[in-house]
Amino acid sequence: MQGLNYTRLNSISNSVSPYRGSLNRFPIGSRKQNNKYFLVRDEEGQRVFDIVHGMNWKHITITKEEHDEYAKQGMPRLHNYQDHGTGKWEYYRYEVYPNILGVVRPDNTFEFTGNQYGQGDRGILSTYGHGNLSTDSRRGGMIWTGRVNGDGTRGAVPIYKGMRVHCETMRPIKPITVIGRKVDRKVGKDLLTGYTDFYMTTEVMTKAMDYDVFVKTMVEVLDEHTDKPEERRHQNWEIFRDKADKLLSTAPLDAAMLYIYAWDVGSMRWNVTRFLDTSYSRYSSYEDTPHTMFLNLKRRLNKEIYKQNDKVFKKVEYTNCEMYPPSEWGYTVMVDGVEVEQYD
């Protein structure tokens, strides 16, 4: 957060006039961008700076009597609506308050204090932090990536509420350990041995089928294994997976098609519907080839098998803000031996 270092903000507060109507509201950059500013306040005898971007809204439920009284006083942002189900009227008002992104303190640290960070918030902090603040579901949530030491070293810093970082380097005040899981390929290979014949047979068959034949065959398979075909779209999809599990050895292609339908590989639920209803045009414009669907199914099924067998995973740790890769197996962030929750 080099652009928000304490010395710079303190200099602005001592040399620039506050915004009109305020004694403690100062621009961070251009005065014309009056939705980006900082507030000066006292905290235990020290000046600290709240970094603000725009406003937040809070929904507050009130009684009819309060609503009517506020209306007489001319209070803005009053609302009411009638629940059409119960006929009951509900009353509420909106309270507006600054959207505080974080706090800069005299030790030149920035603390993340927001409840959430939208795209605009992340963009602003990325600019101030000379890096990239983004949301990455495959890295656990909100993460900052950039040069963490000022010496060209690229790193990754998962962000959690209450976290404090050095403004100049973006290094956390408290060391962070990121714990992930990695598939042990040898164990995984042994675990998938029982699926070798299923994969080999299904791959050969899907390579030989064009899309029309594949869809027609899938409809036949669904009709055979569904008690009431007309209710197919309303069933629990896991029912199809359970049926597929039982057919792995005896009818591999049927099993593959039930898996594909259960997990909607290649949007097959929708495409089967379009095939059965002649009022629709032919399939979706993003249909996959049968072999491509097989490959996607194989990846998905392998993942499900791994999930049910913890022995296939080995633990990996990342410390000292080192860059860590995206992972579909999730990460745990530890600080002082305690798990913390990343921002979404």
mmCIF file of C-alpha atoms in Angstrom:
data_model
loop_
_atom_site.group_PDB
_atom_site.id
_atom_site.type_symbol
_atom_site.label_atom_id
_atom_site.label_comp_id
_atom_site.label_asym_id
_atom_site.label_seq_id
_atom_site.Cartn_x
_atom_site.Cartn_y
_atom_site.Cartn_z
ATOM 1 C CA MET A 1 0.000 0.000 0.000
ATOM 2 C CA GLN A 2 2.766 2.428 -0.940
ATOM 3 C CA GLY A 3 0.231 4.977 -2.157
ATOM 4 C CA LEU A 4 -1.346 4.991 1.310
ATOM 5 C CA ASN A 5 1.795 5.261 3.418
ATOM 6 C CA TYR A 6 1.369 7.117 6.675
ATOM 7 C CA THR A 7 3.864 9.912 5.903
ATOM 8 C CA ARG A 8 2.051 10.861 2.687
ATOM 9 C CA LEU A 9 -1.426 10.907 4.248
ATOM 10 C CA ASN A 10 -0.190 12.826 7.282
ATOM 11 C CA SER A 11 1.387 15.419 4.977
ATOM 12 C CA ILE A 12 -1.883 15.810 3.059
ATOM 13 C CA SER A 13 -3.874 16.289 6.272
ATOM 14 C CA ASN A 14 -1.450 19.020 7.404
ATOM 15 C CA SER A 15 -1.124 20.882 4.124
ATOM 16 C CA VAL A 16 -4.434 20.500 2.272
ATOM 17 C CA SER A 17 -7.781 21.958 3.243
ATOM 18 C CA PRO A 18 -10.440 19.384 4.170
ATOM 19 C CA TYR A 19 -13.534 19.043 2.038
ATOM 20 C CA ARG A 20 -16.127 21.744 2.617
ATOM 21 C CA GLY A 21 -18.418 21.001 5.544
ATOM 22 C CA SER A 22 -15.909 18.693 7.222
ATOM 23 C CA LEU A 23 -12.890 19.046 9.476
ATOM 24 C CA ASN A 24 -11.402 15.586 8.964
ATOM 25 C CA ARG A 25 -12.183 14.535 5.373
ATOM 26 C CA PHE A 26 -9.269 14.832 2.935
ATOM 27 C CA PRO A 27 -8.664 13.751 -0.675
ATOM 28 C CA ILE A 28 -6.317 10.836 -1.288
ATOM 29 C CA GLY A 29 -5.474 11.982 -4.803
ATOM 30 C CA SER A 30 -7.337 14.369 -7.066
ATOM 31 C CA ARG A 31 -9.755 16.562 -5.138
ATOM 32 C CA LYS A 32 -12.299 16.093 -7.923
ATOM 33 C CA GLN A 33 -12.565 12.380 -7.093
ATOM 34 C CA ASN A 34 -14.488 13.125 -3.933
ATOM 35 C CA ASN A 35 -15.676 9.535 -3.450
ATOM 36 C CA LYS A 36 -12.083 8.511 -2.658
ATOM 37 C CA TYR A 37 -10.868 10.114 0.529
ATOM 38 C CA PHE A 38 -9.587 9.463 4.031
ATOM 39 C CA LEU A 39 -10.904 10.444 7.436
ATOM 40 C CA VAL A 40 -8.622 11.557 10.248
ATOM 41 C CA ARG A 41 -9.514 10.355 13.728
ATOM 42 C CA ASP A 42 -7.907 9.804 17.097
ATOM 43 C CA GLU A 43 -7.177 6.281 18.329
ATOM 44 C CA GLU A 44 -5.600 5.984 21.760
ATOM 45 C CA GLY A 45 -3.905 9.350 21.400
ATOM 46 C CA GLN A 46 -2.600 8.726 17.891
ATOM 47 C CA ARG A 47 -3.801 10.025 14.528
ATOM 48 C CA VAL A 48 -5.031 7.238 12.265
ATOM 49 C CA PHE A 49 -6.526 7.429 8.778
ATOM 50 C CA ASP A 50 -9.636 5.581 7.574
ATOM 51 C CA ILE A 51 -9.466 4.940 3.823
ATOM 52 C CA VAL A 52 -12.876 5.437 2.206
ATOM 53 C CA HIS A 53 -14.331 4.572 -1.174
ATOM 54 C CA GLY A 54 -17.923 5.668 -1.700
ATOM 55 C CA MET A 55 -20.797 4.790 0.581
ATOM 56 C CA ASN A 56 -22.487 1.727 2.071
ATOM 57 C CA TRP A 57 -26.185 1.227 2.736
ATOM 58 C CA LYS A 58 -27.745 -0.434 5.768
ATOM 59 C CA HIS A 59 -31.348 -1.719 5.760
ATOM 60 C CA ILE A 60 -33.078 -0.988 9.079
ATOM 61 C CA THR A 61 -36.570 -2.317 9.852
ATOM 62 C CA ILE A 62 -38.842 0.156 11.691
ATOM 63 C CA THR A 63 -42.451 0.283 12.944
ATOM 64 C CA LYS A 64 -45.280 2.106 11.187
ATOM 65 C CA GLU A 65 -45.300 4.703 13.968
ATOM 66 C CA GLU A 66 -41.572 5.346 13.517
ATOM 67 C CA HIS A 67 -42.035 5.546 9.756
ATOM 68 C CA ASP A 68 -44.807 8.128 10.068
ATOM 69 C CA GLU A 69 -42.824 10.202 12.574
ATOM 70 C CA TYR A 70 -39.702 10.149 10.391
ATOM 71 C CA ALA A 71 -41.821 11.141 7.396
ATOM 72 C CA LYS A 72 -43.137 14.196 9.280
ATOM 73 C CA GLN A 73 -39.532 15.185 9.985
ATOM 74 C CA GLY A 74 -38.678 14.901 6.297
ATOM 75 C CA MET A 75 -36.192 12.061 6.774
ATOM 76 C CA PRO A 76 -35.011 10.710 3.389
ATOM 77 C CA ARG A 77 -34.732 7.078 2.273
ATOM 78 C CA LEU A 78 -37.930 5.823 3.904
ATOM 79 C CA HIS A 79 -39.656 2.856 2.279
ATOM 80 C CA ASN A 80 -42.623 0.569 2.771
ATOM 81 C CA TYR A 81 -44.132 -2.342 0.899
ATOM 82 C CA GLN A 82 -46.956 -4.829 1.263
ATOM 83 C CA ASP A 83 -46.282 -8.552 1.359
ATOM 84 C CA HIS A 84 -48.690 -9.950 -1.227
ATOM 85 C CA GLY A 85 -48.701 -13.314 0.512
ATOM 86 C CA THR A 86 -49.714 -12.118 3.987
ATOM 87 C CA GLY A 87 -51.051 -8.667 3.164
ATOM 88 C CA LYS A 88 -48.869 -7.257 5.934
ATOM 89 C CA TRP A 89 -47.141 -3.922 5.489
ATOM 90 C CA GLU A 90 -43.455 -3.618 6.340
ATOM 91 C CA TYR A 91 -41.542 -0.397 6.946
ATOM 92 C CA TYR A 92 -37.843 0.324 6.791
ATOM 93 C CA ARG A 93 -35.256 2.973 6.137
ATOM 94 C CA TYR A 94 -31.785 3.016 4.670
ATOM 95 C CA GLU A 95 -28.841 4.371 6.604
ATOM 96 C CA VAL A 96 -25.896 5.625 4.573
ATOM 97 C CA TYR A 97 -22.352 5.501 5.927
ATOM 98 C CA PRO A 98 -18.794 5.646 4.523
ATOM 99 C CA ASN A 99 -17.436 2.499 2.910
ATOM 100 C CA ILE A 100 -14.214 2.158 4.904
ATOM 101 C CA LEU A 101 -11.680 -0.107 3.194
ATOM 102 C CA GLY A 102 -9.086 -0.068 5.946
ATOM 103 C CA VAL A 103 -7.029 1.895 8.463
ATOM 104 C CA VAL A 104 -3.518 3.336 8.129
ATOM 105 C CA ARG A 105 -1.652 3.648 11.441
ATOM 106 C CA PRO A 106 1.498 5.491 12.588
ATOM 107 C CA ASP A 107 3.614 2.324 12.309
ATOM 108 C CA ASN A 108 2.976 2.593 8.542
ATOM 109 C CA THR A 109 0.678 -0.408 8.376
ATOM 110 C CA PHE A 110 -2.634 -0.878 6.609
ATOM 111 C CA GLU A 111 -5.373 -2.968 8.250
ATOM 112 C CA PHE A 112 -8.144 -4.559 6.184
ATOM 113 C CA THR A 113 -11.353 -3.754 8.078
ATOM 114 C CA GLY A 114 -14.081 -3.946 5.412
ATOM 115 C CA ASN A 115 -16.864 -6.514 5.545
ATOM 116 C CA GLN A 116 -16.419 -7.184 1.843
ATOM 117 C CA TYR A 117 -14.518 -5.764 -1.105
ATOM 118 C CA GLY A 118 -16.246 -5.209 -4.417
ATOM 119 C CA GLN A 119 -14.535 -5.013 -7.772
ATOM 120 C CA GLY A 120 -14.123 -1.236 -7.515
ATOM 121 C CA ASP A 121 -12.691 -1.498 -3.997
ATOM 122 C CA ARG A 122 -10.177 -4.114 -5.117
ATOM 123 C CA GLY A 123 -9.221 -2.002 -8.124
ATOM 124 C CA ILE A 124 -8.481 1.038 -5.977
ATOM 125 C CA LEU A 125 -6.420 -0.916 -3.455
ATOM 126 C CA SER A 126 -4.556 -2.603 -6.307
ATOM 127 C CA THR A 127 -3.503 0.833 -7.533
ATOM 128 C CA TYR A 128 -2.442 1.987 -4.067
ATOM 129 C CA GLY A 129 -0.686 -1.319 -3.368
ATOM 130 C CA HIS A 130 1.224 -1.545 -6.668
ATOM 131 C CA GLY A 131 0.004 -5.093 -7.219
ATOM 132 C CA ASN A 132 -3.168 -6.972 -8.035
ATOM 133 C CA LEU A 133 -5.885 -7.517 -5.453
ATOM 134 C CA SER A 134 -8.409 -10.013 -6.791
ATOM 135 C CA THR A 135 -10.808 -12.779 -5.846
ATOM 136 C CA ASP A 136 -9.537 -16.217 -6.810
ATOM 137 C CA SER A 137 -11.749 -19.135 -5.787
ATOM 138 C CA ARG A 138 -8.957 -21.593 -6.568
ATOM 139 C CA ARG A 139 -6.695 -19.809 -4.095
ATOM 140 C CA GLY A 140 -9.256 -19.632 -1.309
ATOM 141 C CA GLY A 141 -10.729 -16.144 -1.859
ATOM 142 C CA MET A 142 -9.270 -12.649 -1.945
ATOM 143 C CA ILE A 143 -5.565 -12.545 -2.648
ATOM 144 C CA TRP A 144 -2.914 -9.914 -3.368
ATOM 145 C CA THR A 145 -0.163 -10.743 -5.846
ATOM 146 C CA GLY A 146 2.805 -8.552 -6.625
ATOM 147 C CA ARG A 147 6.314 -7.702 -5.492
ATOM 148 C CA VAL A 148 6.367 -8.168 -1.732
ATOM 149 C CA ASN A 149 9.886 -7.095 -0.812
ATOM 150 C CA GLY A 150 10.536 -4.136 -3.070
ATOM 151 C CA ASP A 151 13.341 -6.189 -4.629
ATOM 152 C CA GLY A 152 11.468 -7.807 -7.508
ATOM 153 C CA THR A 153 10.353 -10.919 -5.625
ATOM 154 C CA ARG A 154 6.811 -11.867 -6.671
ATOM 155 C CA GLY A 155 4.604 -13.267 -3.973
ATOM 156 C CA ALA A 156 1.036 -14.042 -2.996
ATOM 157 C CA VAL A 157 -0.729 -12.811 0.133
ATOM 158 C CA PRO A 158 -4.174 -14.199 1.109
ATOM 159 C CA ILE A 159 -6.295 -11.432 2.666
ATOM 160 C CA TYR A 160 -8.447 -11.872 5.773
ATOM 161 C CA LYS A 161 -10.383 -9.412 7.952
ATOM 162 C CA GLY A 162 -8.213 -7.658 10.522
ATOM 163 C CA MET A 163 -5.029 -8.427 8.616
ATOM 164 C CA ARG A 164 -2.309 -5.771 8.813
ATOM 165 C CA VAL A 165 0.399 -5.318 6.181
ATOM 166 C CA HIS A 166 3.421 -3.049 5.823
ATOM 167 C CA CYS A 167 2.482 -0.226 3.471
ATOM 168 C CA GLU A 168 5.848 -0.252 1.688
ATOM 169 C CA THR A 169 6.209 -3.998 1.090
ATOM 170 C CA MET A 170 2.705 -5.510 1.523
ATOM 171 C CA ARG A 171 4.244 -8.109 3.846
ATOM 172 C CA PRO A 172 1.887 -9.176 6.649
ATOM 173 C CA ILE A 173 2.736 -8.090 10.208
ATOM 174 C CA LYS A 174 1.994 -11.629 11.386
ATOM 175 C CA PRO A 175 3.509 -14.507 9.378
ATOM 176 C CA ILE A 176 1.025 -16.508 7.319
ATOM 177 C CA THR A 177 1.151 -20.201 6.511
ATOM 178 C CA VAL A 178 -0.928 -21.416 3.572
ATOM 179 C CA ILE A 179 -1.710 -25.125 3.741
ATOM 180 C CA GLY A 180 -2.932 -26.968 0.677
ATOM 181 C CA ARG A 181 -3.423 -30.485 -0.600
ATOM 182 C CA LYS A 182 -1.752 -32.128 -3.554
ATOM 183 C CA VAL A 183 -2.613 -35.421 -5.197
ATOM 184 C CA ASP A 184 0.038 -38.091 -4.714
ATOM 185 C CA ARG A 185 0.206 -39.381 -8.275
ATOM 186 C CA LYS A 186 1.383 -42.869 -7.324
ATOM 187 C CA VAL A 187 -1.404 -43.359 -4.779
ATOM 188 C CA GLY A 188 -3.898 -41.832 -7.194
ATOM 189 C CA LYS A 189 -2.849 -44.175 -9.996
ATOM 190 C CA ASP A 190 -3.288 -47.195 -7.751
ATOM 191 C CA LEU A 191 -6.684 -45.904 -6.635
ATOM 192 C CA LEU A 192 -7.930 -45.587 -10.224
ATOM 193 C CA THR A 193 -6.804 -49.054 -11.290
ATOM 194 C CA GLY A 194 -10.332 -50.402 -10.877
ATOM 195 C CA TYR A 195 -11.630 -47.882 -13.441
ATOM 196 C CA THR A 196 -9.146 -48.713 -16.225
ATOM 197 C CA ASP A 197 -11.466 -51.004 -18.191
ATOM 198 C CA PHE A 198 -14.377 -48.573 -17.809
ATOM 199 C CA TYR A 199 -12.320 -45.685 -19.178
ATOM 200 C CA MET A 200 -10.811 -47.680 -22.052
ATOM 201 C CA THR A 201 -14.151 -49.079 -23.213
ATOM 202 C CA THR A 202 -16.018 -45.787 -22.941
ATOM 203 C CA GLU A 203 -13.309 -43.817 -24.742
ATOM 204 C CA VAL A 204 -13.315 -46.193 -27.705
ATOM 205 C CA MET A 205 -17.120 -46.036 -27.969
ATOM 206 C CA THR A 206 -17.395 -42.228 -27.674
ATOM 207 C CA LYS A 207 -14.688 -41.732 -30.312
ATOM 208 C CA ALA A 208 -16.788 -43.764 -32.748
ATOM 209 C CA MET A 209 -20.049 -41.828 -32.175
ATOM 210 C CA ASP A 210 -21.209 -38.588 -33.732
ATOM 211 C CA TYR A 211 -23.244 -36.107 -31.674
ATOM 212 C CA ASP A 212 -26.703 -37.093 -32.965
ATOM 213 C CA VAL A 213 -26.127 -40.783 -32.293
ATOM 214 C CA PHE A 214 -24.731 -39.964 -28.860
ATOM 215 C CA VAL A 215 -27.797 -37.925 -27.855
ATOM 216 C CA LYS A 216 -30.237 -40.518 -29.196
ATOM 217 C CA THR A 217 -28.407 -43.231 -27.294
ATOM 218 C CA MET A 218 -28.445 -41.158 -24.128
ATOM 219 C CA VAL A 219 -32.216 -40.685 -24.374
ATOM 220 C CA GLU A 220 -32.632 -44.469 -24.687
ATOM 221 C CA VAL A 221 -30.364 -45.034 -21.680
ATOM 222 C CA LEU A 222 -32.292 -42.478 -19.609
ATOM 223 C CA ASP A 223 -35.629 -44.015 -20.586
ATOM 224 C CA GLU A 224 -34.369 -47.450 -19.572
ATOM 225 C CA HIS A 225 -33.051 -46.373 -16.189
ATOM 226 C CA THR A 226 -35.675 -43.768 -15.217
ATOM 227 C CA ASP A 227 -38.970 -44.932 -13.714
ATOM 228 C CA LYS A 228 -40.913 -41.893 -14.963
ATOM 229 C CA PRO A 229 -39.121 -40.216 -17.886
ATOM 230 C CA GLU A 230 -41.478 -37.213 -17.815
ATOM 231 C CA GLU A 231 -40.257 -36.420 -14.277
ATOM 232 C CA ARG A 232 -36.589 -36.711 -15.226
ATOM 233 C CA ARG A 233 -35.834 -32.993 -14.946
ATOM 234 C CA HIS A 234 -37.178 -32.829 -11.390
ATOM 235 C CA GLN A 235 -35.205 -35.727 -9.926
ATOM 236 C CA ASN A 236 -32.291 -35.534 -7.549
ATOM 237 C CA TRP A 237 -29.299 -35.740 -9.870
ATOM 238 C CA GLU A 238 -27.465 -38.022 -7.455
ATOM 239 C CA ILE A 239 -29.987 -40.727 -8.347
ATOM 240 C CA PHE A 240 -28.411 -40.944 -11.794
ATOM 241 C CA ARG A 241 -24.944 -41.133 -10.290
ATOM 242 C CA ASP A 242 -26.012 -43.978 -7.990
ATOM 243 C CA LYS A 243 -27.399 -45.870 -10.986
ATOM 244 C CA ALA A 244 -24.171 -45.253 -12.891
ATOM 245 C CA ASP A 245 -22.050 -46.617 -10.040
ATOM 246 C CA LYS A 246 -23.879 -49.947 -10.325
ATOM 247 C CA LEU A 247 -23.338 -50.198 -14.102
ATOM 248 C CA LEU A 248 -19.598 -49.509 -14.255
ATOM 249 C CA SER A 249 -18.633 -53.121 -14.942
ATOM 250 C CA THR A 250 -21.720 -54.453 -16.732
ATOM 251 C CA ALA A 251 -22.685 -51.520 -18.988
ATOM 252 C CA PRO A 252 -19.849 -48.957 -19.140
ATOM 253 C CA LEU A 253 -21.394 -46.737 -21.838
ATOM 254 C CA ASP A 254 -24.711 -46.575 -19.960
ATOM 255 C CA ALA A 255 -22.808 -45.689 -16.798
ATOM 256 C CA ALA A 256 -20.854 -42.946 -18.599
ATOM 257 C CA MET A 257 -24.027 -41.406 -19.999
ATOM 258 C CA LEU A 258 -25.734 -41.417 -16.619
ATOM 259 C CA TYR A 259 -22.696 -39.736 -15.084
ATOM 260 C CA ILE A 260 -22.692 -37.152 -17.866
ATOM 261 C CA TYR A 261 -26.384 -36.429 -17.315
ATOM 262 C CA ALA A 262 -26.025 -36.312 -13.520
ATOM 263 C CA TRP A 263 -23.178 -33.782 -13.667
ATOM 264 C CA ASP A 264 -24.519 -31.968 -16.745
ATOM 265 C CA VAL A 265 -21.295 -32.447 -18.674
ATOM 266 C CA GLY A 266 -21.510 -30.550 -21.970
ATOM 267 C CA SER A 267 -24.912 -29.093 -20.973
ATOM 268 C CA MET A 268 -26.452 -32.470 -21.767
ATOM 269 C CA ARG A 269 -29.553 -32.001 -19.614
ATOM 270 C CA TRP A 270 -30.569 -29.042 -21.737
ATOM 271 C CA ASN A 271 -29.581 -30.690 -25.010
ATOM 272 C CA VAL A 272 -31.594 -33.815 -24.203
ATOM 273 C CA THR A 273 -34.598 -31.559 -23.546
ATOM 274 C CA ARG A 274 -34.092 -29.834 -26.898
ATOM 275 C CA PHE A 275 -33.813 -33.209 -28.628
ATOM 276 C CA LEU A 276 -37.125 -34.420 -27.168
ATOM 277 C CA ASP A 277 -39.046 -31.200 -27.807
ATOM 278 C CA THR A 278 -39.326 -30.560 -31.544
ATOM 279 C CA SER A 279 -40.477 -26.976 -30.935
ATOM 280 C CA TYR A 280 -36.862 -26.142 -30.086
ATOM 281 C CA SER A 281 -34.143 -25.713 -32.655
ATOM 282 C CA ARG A 282 -31.443 -28.362 -32.584
ATOM 283 C CA TYR A 283 -28.865 -28.513 -29.836
ATOM 284 C CA SER A 284 -27.135 -25.637 -28.112
ATOM 285 C CA SER A 285 -24.483 -23.677 -29.972
ATOM 286 C CA TYR A 286 -21.796 -24.783 -27.512
ATOM 287 C CA GLU A 287 -22.171 -28.543 -27.759
ATOM 288 C CA ASP A 288 -19.093 -30.702 -27.138
ATOM 289 C CA THR A 289 -18.104 -33.767 -29.134
ATOM 290 C CA PRO A 290 -18.825 -37.121 -27.427
ATOM 291 C CA HIS A 291 -15.093 -37.710 -26.925
ATOM 292 C CA THR A 292 -14.631 -34.265 -25.359
ATOM 293 C CA MET A 293 -17.474 -35.045 -22.961
ATOM 294 C CA PHE A 294 -15.786 -38.335 -22.093
ATOM 295 C CA LEU A 295 -12.537 -36.514 -21.250
ATOM 296 C CA ASN A 296 -14.419 -33.995 -19.090
ATOM 297 C CA LEU A 297 -16.294 -36.827 -17.397
ATOM 298 C CA LYS A 298 -13.030 -38.638 -16.672
ATOM 299 C CA ARG A 299 -11.603 -35.554 -14.966
ATOM 300 C CA ARG A 300 -14.774 -35.067 -12.922
ATOM 301 C CA LEU A 301 -15.042 -38.721 -11.890
ATOM 302 C CA ASN A 302 -11.358 -38.860 -10.903
ATOM 303 C CA LYS A 303 -11.905 -35.791 -8.752
ATOM 304 C CA GLU A 304 -14.923 -37.368 -7.032
ATOM 305 C CA ILE A 305 -12.935 -40.540 -6.364
ATOM 306 C CA TYR A 306 -10.058 -38.544 -4.866
ATOM 307 C CA LYS A 307 -12.464 -36.625 -2.632
ATOM 308 C CA GLN A 308 -13.652 -39.849 -1.037
ATOM 309 C CA ASN A 309 -10.107 -41.057 -0.306
ATOM 310 C CA ASP A 310 -8.019 -38.744 1.855
ATOM 311 C CA LYS A 311 -5.030 -41.054 1.555
ATOM 312 C CA VAL A 312 -4.492 -39.811 -1.991
ATOM 313 C CA PHE A 313 -3.552 -36.339 -0.757
ATOM 314 C CA LYS A 314 -0.303 -35.059 0.665
ATOM 315 C CA LYS A 315 0.021 -31.766 2.527
ATOM 316 C CA VAL A 316 1.924 -28.837 1.053
ATOM 317 C CA GLU A 317 2.792 -25.607 2.866
ATOM 318 C CA TYR A 318 3.654 -22.152 1.590
ATOM 319 C CA THR A 319 5.277 -19.573 3.868
ATOM 320 C CA ASN A 320 6.990 -16.203 3.676
ATOM 321 C CA CYS A 321 4.467 -14.917 1.083
ATOM 322 C CA GLU A 322 5.728 -17.309 -1.574
ATOM 323 C CA MET A 323 3.557 -17.682 -4.659
ATOM 324 C CA TYR A 324 1.223 -20.683 -4.486
ATOM 325 C CA PRO A 325 -0.660 -22.234 -7.408
ATOM 326 C CA PRO A 326 -4.413 -22.391 -8.008
ATOM 327 C CA SER A 327 -5.901 -25.603 -6.626
ATOM 328 C CA GLU A 328 -9.304 -27.261 -6.813
ATOM 329 C CA TRP A 329 -8.647 -28.942 -3.480
ATOM 330 C CA GLY A 330 -8.790 -25.776 -1.394
ATOM 331 C CA TYR A 331 -6.428 -23.962 0.956
ATOM 332 C CA THR A 332 -6.324 -23.250 4.679
ATOM 333 C CA VAL A 333 -4.751 -20.013 5.937
ATOM 334 C CA MET A 334 -3.104 -20.173 9.366
ATOM 335 C CA VAL A 335 -1.953 -17.253 11.554
ATOM 336 C CA ASP A 336 -0.448 -17.882 14.995
ATOM 337 C CA GLY A 337 -1.569 -21.504 14.706
ATOM 338 C CA VAL A 338 -5.199 -20.510 14.209
ATOM 339 C CA GLU A 339 -7.184 -20.806 10.987
ATOM 340 C CA VAL A 340 -8.424 -17.483 9.591
ATOM 341 C CA GLU A 341 -11.075 -16.926 6.952
ATOM 342 C CA GLN A 342 -10.180 -15.205 3.711
ATOM 343 C CA TYR A 343 -12.488 -12.621 2.232
ATOM 344 C CA ASP A 344 -14.643 -14.059 -0.548
#
